[in-house]
Coordinates of C-alpha atoms and ligand atoms in Angstrom, one line a residue:
X4 CA -0.1 0.2 -0.3
X5 CA 1.4 3.6 -0.9
X6 CA 2.2 5.3 2.1
X7 CA 1.7 9.4 2.4
X8 CA 2.8 11.8 5.4
X9 CA 0.7 14.6 5.5
X10 CA 2.3 17.7 7.5
X11 CA -0.2 19.7 9.4
X12 CA -4.0 19.1 10.6
X13 CA -5.7 22.2 9.4
X14 CA -8.6 22.0 7.2
X15 CA -6.3 21.3 4.4
X16 CA -4.3 18.5 6.1
X17 CA -7.4 16.7 7.2
X18 CA -9.3 17.4 4.3
X19 CA -6.0 15.5 2.3
X20 CA -5.5 12.7 4.6
X21 CA -9.5 11.6 4.1
X22 CA -8.9 12.2 0.2
X23 CA -5.6 9.9 0.1
X24 CA -7.4 7.4 2.5
X25 CA -10.3 7.3 0.1
X26 CA -7.8 6.3 -2.8
X27 CA -6.3 3.4 -0.5
X28 CA -3.4 5.2 0.9
X29 CA -2.0 4.8 4.4
X30 CA -1.8 8.2 5.9
X31 CA 0.3 9.6 8.9
X32 CA -0.9 13.0 9.8
X33 CA 1.6 15.1 11.8
X34 CA 0.5 18.2 13.8
X35 CA 2.5 20.4 16.0
X36 CA -0.2 21.3 18.3
X37 CA -1.1 19.5 21.1
X38 CA -4.5 18.4 19.8
X39 CA -7.0 18.7 16.7
X40 CA -9.0 21.6 16.5
X41 CA -9.9 24.7 14.8
X42 CA -10.1 28.3 16.3
X43 CA -13.4 29.6 17.4
X44 CA -14.7 31.6 14.3
X45 CA -16.7 30.8 11.3
X46 CA -16.2 30.1 7.9
X47 CA -17.4 30.7 4.4
X48 CA -17.7 27.4 2.4
X49 CA -18.3 27.9 -1.6
X50 CA -20.3 25.2 -3.6
X51 CA -17.0 24.2 -5.1
X52 CA -15.8 23.3 -1.8
X53 CA -18.8 21.8 -0.6
X54 CA -18.9 19.5 -3.8
X55 CA -15.7 18.2 -3.4
X56 CA -16.0 17.5 0.3
X57 CA -19.1 15.4 -0.5
X58 CA -17.2 13.3 -3.4
X59 CA -14.6 12.5 -0.5
X60 CA -17.5 11.3 1.9
X61 CA -17.7 14.0 4.4
X62 CA -21.1 14.4 4.8
X63 CA -23.3 17.0 6.5
X64 CA -21.5 20.5 5.8
X65 CA -24.7 21.9 4.5
X66 CA -26.8 20.6 7.4
X67 CA -24.2 22.2 9.8
X68 CA -24.3 25.6 7.9
X69 CA -26.5 28.5 7.3
X70 CA -26.8 29.4 3.5
X71 CA -25.9 32.7 2.8
X72 CA -28.3 35.1 1.6
X73 CA -27.4 38.5 -0.6
X74 CA -27.0 40.6 2.5
X75 CA -25.3 43.7 1.1
X76 CA -23.0 46.5 2.0
X77 CA -23.6 49.5 4.2
X78 CA -21.6 52.6 5.3
X79 CA -20.5 52.7 9.0
X80 CA -23.5 55.1 9.7
X81 CA -26.0 52.3 8.5
X82 CA -27.0 53.7 5.0
X83 CA -27.0 50.9 2.5
X84 CA -24.5 51.4 -0.4
X85 CA -25.7 48.1 -2.0
X86 CA -29.1 46.8 -0.6
X87 CA -29.7 43.1 0.2
X88 CA -31.3 42.7 -3.2
X89 CA -31.3 39.4 -5.0
X90 CA -27.9 39.7 -7.0
X91 CA -28.3 36.2 -8.6
X92 CA -24.9 35.4 -7.3
X93 CA -23.4 32.0 -6.3
X94 CA -22.9 32.1 -2.3
X95 CA -21.4 30.2 0.2
X96 CA -22.8 28.7 3.1
X97 CA -21.4 29.6 6.7
X98 CA -20.4 27.1 9.2
X99 CA -18.2 27.3 12.5
X100 CA -14.8 26.4 11.6
X101 CA -14.5 23.7 14.7
X102 CA -17.5 22.1 13.2
X103 CA -16.1 22.0 9.8
X104 CA -13.0 20.3 10.9
X105 CA -14.9 18.0 13.2
X106 CA -17.0 16.7 10.2
X107 CA -13.6 15.9 8.2
X108 CA -12.1 14.0 10.9
X109 CA -14.8 11.9 11.6
X110 CA -14.2 10.3 8.1
X111 CA -10.7 9.4 9.5
X112 CA -10.6 5.4 9.3
X113 CA -7.8 2.9 10.3
X114 CA -5.9 3.9 7.3
X115 CA -5.1 7.5 9.0
X116 CA -2.8 8.0 11.9
X117 CA -2.5 10.8 13.7
X118 CA 0.5 12.2 15.9
X119 CA -0.4 15.3 17.8
X120 CA 2.6 17.2 19.4
X121 CA 5.0 16.4 16.5
X122 CA 7.0 19.2 15.1
X123 CA 8.5 18.7 11.6
X124 CA 11.7 20.4 11.3
X125 CA 13.6 18.3 8.5
X126 CA 12.2 16.9 5.5
X127 CA 14.8 15.4 2.9
X128 CA 13.9 13.1 -0.2
X129 CA 15.8 10.4 -2.3
X130 CA 14.6 8.1 -5.5
X131 CA 12.5 5.8 -3.3
X132 CA 11.1 8.2 -0.6
X133 CA 10.6 10.9 1.9
X134 CA 12.0 11.1 5.4
X135 CA 10.8 13.3 8.1
X136 CA 12.9 14.0 11.2
X137 CA 15.6 11.3 9.9
X138 CA 13.1 9.3 11.5
X139 CA 9.6 8.7 9.4
X140 CA 9.2 7.6 6.0
X141 CA 6.4 7.7 3.1
X142 CA 6.2 7.7 -0.7
X143 CA 4.6 10.9 -0.5
X144 CA 4.8 14.2 1.7
X145 CA 1.8 16.6 1.8
X146 CA 3.0 19.7 3.2
X147 CA -0.3 21.6 4.8
X148 CA 1.5 23.2 7.3
X149 CA 0.5 27.1 6.9
X150 CA 1.6 29.9 5.7
X151 CA 4.7 29.8 7.4
X152 CA 5.7 26.4 6.4
X153 CA 9.0 25.1 7.3
X154 CA 8.5 22.2 4.8
X155 CA 8.3 25.0 2.1
X156 CA 11.0 27.0 3.7
X157 CA 13.0 23.7 3.0
X158 CA 12.2 23.4 -0.4
X159 CA 12.7 27.2 -1.7
X160 CA 15.2 28.5 1.2
X161 CA 15.2 32.0 -1.2
X162 CA 11.4 32.5 -1.6
X163 CA 10.3 35.4 0.2
X164 CA 7.5 33.7 1.9
X165 CA 4.8 35.7 3.8
X166 CA 3.9 39.5 3.0
X167 CA 2.1 41.6 5.3
X168 CA -1.1 43.2 4.0
X169 CA -1.0 46.2 6.2
X170 CA -4.1 45.4 7.9
X171 CA -4.8 43.3 11.3
X172 CA -8.4 41.0 11.6
X173 CA -10.4 40.4 14.4
X174 CA -12.8 37.8 14.5
X175 CA -15.5 36.4 17.2
X176 CA -18.6 34.5 17.8
X177 CA -21.2 36.7 19.3
X178 CA -24.3 35.1 21.5
X179 CA -26.8 37.9 20.8
X180 CA -30.5 37.8 19.6
X181 CA -30.5 40.2 16.3
X182 CA -32.9 40.5 13.6
X183 CA -30.7 41.3 10.7
X184 CA -29.3 39.4 7.9
X185 CA -25.8 40.6 8.2
X186 CA -23.7 41.9 5.5
X187 CA -20.6 44.1 5.4
X188 CA -20.0 47.7 6.2
X189 CA -16.8 49.3 4.7
X190 CA -15.6 52.9 6.4
X191 CA -12.2 54.3 5.6
X192 CA -9.5 51.7 6.1
X193 CA -11.8 49.6 8.2
X194 CA -14.6 47.2 7.5
X195 CA -16.9 44.9 9.4
X196 CA -18.9 41.7 8.5
X197 CA -20.9 39.6 10.2
X198 CA -23.5 36.4 9.3
X199 CA -25.5 33.8 11.3
X200 CA -24.2 30.2 12.4
X201 CA -26.5 27.6 12.5
X202 CA -26.6 27.6 15.9
X203 CA -28.2 30.9 16.0
X204 CA -24.7 32.9 17.3
X205 CA -23.5 35.2 15.1
X206 CA -19.7 34.9 13.2
X207 CA -18.3 38.6 12.8
X208 CA -15.0 39.6 11.1
X209 CA -13.3 42.6 10.9
X210 CA -10.4 44.8 9.9
X211 CA -8.2 47.7 10.2
X212 CA -5.3 49.0 9.2
X213 CA -2.0 49.2 11.6
X214 CA 1.9 47.8 11.5
X215 CA 2.3 44.4 11.9
X216 CA 2.9 42.9 15.5
X217 CA 0.8 45.5 17.3
X218 CA -2.1 44.1 19.6
X219 CA -5.0 46.3 19.6
X220 CA -9.0 46.2 19.9
X221 CA -11.9 46.6 17.6
X222 CA -12.9 49.6 19.4
X223 CA -13.6 52.1 16.5
X224 CA -16.1 49.6 15.5
X225 CA -18.4 50.5 18.7
X226 CA -19.2 53.9 17.2
X227 CA -20.7 52.0 13.9
X228 CA -24.3 51.5 12.9
X229 CA -26.4 49.0 15.2
X230 CA -25.8 45.8 15.7
X231 CA -22.0 46.1 15.2
X232 CA -21.3 47.4 18.8
X233 CA -23.8 44.7 20.2
X234 CA -21.9 42.1 18.4
X235 CA -18.6 43.1 19.9
X236 CA -20.2 43.3 23.1
X237 CA -22.0 39.9 22.9
X238 CA -18.4 38.4 22.4
X239 CA -16.6 36.6 25.0
X240 CA -13.0 36.0 23.0
X241 CA -12.3 38.2 19.9
X242 CA -9.6 36.8 18.0
X243 CA -6.5 39.0 16.1
X244 CA -4.7 38.3 13.6
X245 CA -2.4 40.2 11.4
X246 CA -3.4 39.4 8.0
X247 CA -0.7 37.9 5.5
X248 CA -0.8 36.3 2.1
X249 CA 2.3 34.8 0.0
X250 CA 4.5 36.8 -2.1
X251 CA 4.0 36.7 -5.7
X252 CA 4.7 34.6 -8.2
X253 CA 3.9 31.5 -5.9
X254 CA 6.5 28.6 -5.9
X255 CA 6.1 25.3 -7.8
X256 CA 3.8 23.2 -5.5
X257 CA 5.6 20.0 -6.4
X258 CA 9.3 18.9 -5.9
X259 CA 9.8 15.3 -6.3
X260 CA 7.6 13.6 -3.7
X261 CA 6.8 16.7 -1.9
X262 CA 3.5 18.5 -2.5
X263 CA 2.5 21.8 -0.8
X264 CA -1.2 22.5 0.0
X265 CA -3.5 25.0 1.3
X266 CA -1.9 27.8 2.7
X267 CA 1.9 26.4 2.8
X268 CA 1.3 26.8 -1.3
X269 CA -1.0 29.8 -1.7
X270 CA -2.1 31.8 1.3
X271 CA -3.9 34.7 0.5
X272 CA -6.1 37.8 2.4
X273 CA -9.5 36.6 3.7
X274 CA -11.0 39.3 1.5
X275 CA -12.5 36.5 -0.7
X276 CA -13.0 34.2 1.6
X277 CA -11.4 31.3 -0.3
X278 CA -8.6 30.6 1.4
X279 CA -9.6 27.0 3.3
X280 CA -11.7 26.5 0.2
X281 CA -9.0 26.2 -2.2
X282 CA -7.2 24.1 0.7
X283 CA -10.1 21.5 0.1
X284 CA -10.4 21.8 -3.7
X285 CA -6.3 21.3 -3.7
X286 CA -7.2 18.0 -1.7
X287 CA -9.7 16.8 -4.2
X288 CA -7.2 18.0 -7.3
X289 CA -4.5 16.2 -5.7
X290 CA -6.1 12.8 -5.4
X291 CA -7.9 13.2 -9.0
X292 CA -4.4 13.6 -10.5
X293 CA -3.2 10.5 -8.4
X294 CA -6.0 8.2 -9.4
X295 CA -5.2 9.2 -13.1
X296 CA -1.7 8.2 -13.6
X297 CA 0.1 5.5 -11.4
X298 CA 3.3 7.8 -12.1
X299 CA 3.9 9.7 -8.6
X300 CA 5.9 12.6 -10.0
X301 CA 3.5 13.2 -12.9
X302 CA 0.4 13.7 -11.0
X303 CA 1.8 16.1 -8.7
X304 CA 3.3 18.1 -11.8
X305 CA -0.4 17.6 -13.0
X306 CA -1.5 18.9 -9.8
X307 CA 0.9 21.8 -9.8
X308 CA -0.1 22.7 -13.4
X309 CA -4.1 22.9 -12.4
X310 CA -3.7 24.5 -8.7
X311 CA -0.9 27.1 -9.0
X312 CA -2.6 29.1 -11.7
X313 CA -6.0 28.9 -10.3
X314 CA -4.7 30.1 -6.8
X315 CA -2.6 32.9 -8.1
X316 CA -5.5 34.4 -9.4
X317 CA -7.4 34.2 -6.2
X318 CA -4.2 35.7 -4.1
X319 CA -4.4 38.4 -6.6
X320 CA -7.8 39.1 -6.4
X321 CA -8.0 39.0 -2.6
X322 CA -5.2 41.4 -2.6
X323 CA -7.1 43.8 -4.7
X324 CA -10.1 43.7 -3.0
X325 CA -8.3 44.1 0.3
X326 CA -6.7 47.2 -0.7
X327 CA -10.5 48.4 -2.0
X328 CA -11.5 47.7 1.3
X329 CA -8.7 49.1 3.3
X330 CA -8.1 52.5 1.3
X331 CA -8.3 55.7 3.9
X332 CA -8.2 58.1 1.0
X333 CA -11.9 59.8 1.1
X334 CA -12.5 60.5 -2.5
X335 CA -11.2 56.6 -3.4
X336 CA -13.9 55.7 -0.6
X337 CA -16.7 58.0 -2.4
X338 CA -15.8 56.6 -5.5
X339 CA -15.6 53.4 -4.5
X340 CA -19.2 53.3 -2.9
X341 CA -20.6 55.1 -5.7
X342 CA -19.3 52.3 -7.9
X343 CA -20.4 49.5 -5.8
X344 CA -23.9 51.3 -5.8
X345 CA -24.2 51.4 -9.2
X346 CA -22.8 48.1 -10.0
X347 CA -25.2 46.5 -7.5
X348 CA -28.4 48.2 -9.5
X349 CA -26.8 46.8 -12.9
X350 CA -26.1 43.3 -11.7
X351 CA -29.5 43.0 -9.9
X352 CA -31.1 44.3 -12.9
X353 CA -29.4 41.8 -14.9
X354 CA -30.4 39.0 -12.0
X355 CA -33.9 40.1 -12.4
X356 CA -34.0 40.1 -16.4
Ligands
FAD21 C1 -9.6 36.4 9.6 C2 -9.4 35.3 8.6 C3 -10.7 34.8 7.9 C4 -11.0 33.7 6.9 N1 -11.8 33.6 6.6 C5 -12.1 32.3 5.5 C6 -13.2 31.8 5.0 O1 -14.5 32.5 5.3 N2 -13.4 30.8 3.7 C7 -12.3 30.4 3.7 O2 -12.1 29.6 2.8 N3 -11.1 30.7 4.2 C8 -10.8 31.7 5.3 N4 -9.9 32.3 5.8 C9 -8.5 31.7 5.2 C10 -8.5 30.2 5.9 O3 -8.5 30.1 7.3 C11 -7.0 29.6 5.6 O4 -7.0 29.4 4.0 C12 -7.2 28.0 5.8 O5 -7.2 27.9 7.6 C13 -5.7 27.5 6.0 O6 -5.6 25.9 6.0 P1 -4.5 25.2 5.9 O7 -4.6 23.7 6.6 O8 -3.8 25.3 4.6 O9 -3.5 26.0 7.0 P2 -3.6 25.8 8.6 O10 -4.8 26.1 9.2 O11 -2.6 27.0 9.4 O12 -2.8 24.8 9.4 C14 -1.4 24.4 9.4 C15 -1.4 23.3 10.4 O13 -0.3 23.1 10.3 C16 0.5 23.0 11.6 N5 1.7 23.1 11.7 C17 2.7 24.1 11.0 N6 3.8 23.9 11.3 C18 4.2 22.5 11.8 C19 5.2 21.5 11.6 N7 6.4 22.0 11.5 N8 5.0 20.5 12.2 C20 4.1 20.0 12.2 N9 2.8 20.8 12.2 C21 2.7 22.0 11.6 C22 -0.2 24.1 12.3 O14 -0.4 23.8 13.8 C23 -1.6 24.2 11.9 O15 -2.1 23.0 12.1 C24 -9.9 33.3 6.8 C25 -8.3 33.5 7.0 C26 -8.4 34.3 8.3 C27 -6.9 34.9 8.7

């Protein structure tokens, strides 16, 4: 039986493990954290990623999610820029991260072994296999160890890697009773979005421009329109993460028997809500190519040829939307909001036709 080591048990790593298991691989997942899990926040999952999960036998994602509805965009004082008209767009489902992670790991069978508290420090490869930390061997290594991937660092020591976006992100789950469909509110250099989860609580996220490494609170949003202050007040634990993406051009995702997946390959800013979805789609593509050809290197080359251009586009688009959302220039903000208002009306008109 072919053997694989998956480094990292984030959403990308666990999905890759389930996908390889389904193709008959013996998989060892190595995770640095003491236990498996995900942070207390929501996540949007787009239809293509839901389809991959279903194909891999991960059931119940839609049942555990809320289908997003067109929610629109507001100004900080609550005035609508684009109202909640049906824009005829494909929309994601919203789910708690931990729930999504649990649904995937629930599919681990006897072919998957998980070692938590295991820090991957060295990876070497030869004609017959890959060796981790000088002690574990496998035919294939999937590096799903996130944006600061140590495996990617050993493959491409001269690659610049993470690039600070200029803004930090706040996230939380609020226990509040609301009569509001959610949506996004864009200000000057800050934005705030929220959506309902299946258990009735609300996931919210916000961004603000600031230097990397600064610790801060989302206090600016306390003066924004209702219900944003209530969402913040109703949150027990607020997460703060500086937002990075990967320097372009992205490095090749495959090198010999090692393949990059998820944020290790193509971390993007969260502005399109596509990073984890792309990791899930990577896992689907990887096993599809492994199934098409019995030759490992050819499969990994085909995976790179498919996924690198597709995710490069998303890194670029996310970065562009991030810049637009974070601009502090008042003239640009007015032009931006005006264009969104007109664009929203045109799209709604076309959708109605
Ligand atoms: C604010 C915010 C909001 C977002 N919202 C969305 C959204 O709505 N939809 C969406 O699709 N995406 C979203 N994303 C992006 C998404 O979170 C990431 O793309 C996704 O979590 C990446 O998954 P991953 O498995 O590739 O990496 P990670 O989740 O980073 O997992 C990497 C794992 O590897 C482990 N690890 C690292 N180094 C080692 C090592 N040396 N040895 C062993 N283990 C190691 C880590 O402990 C970790 O568990 C958002 C991101 C942010 C920051």
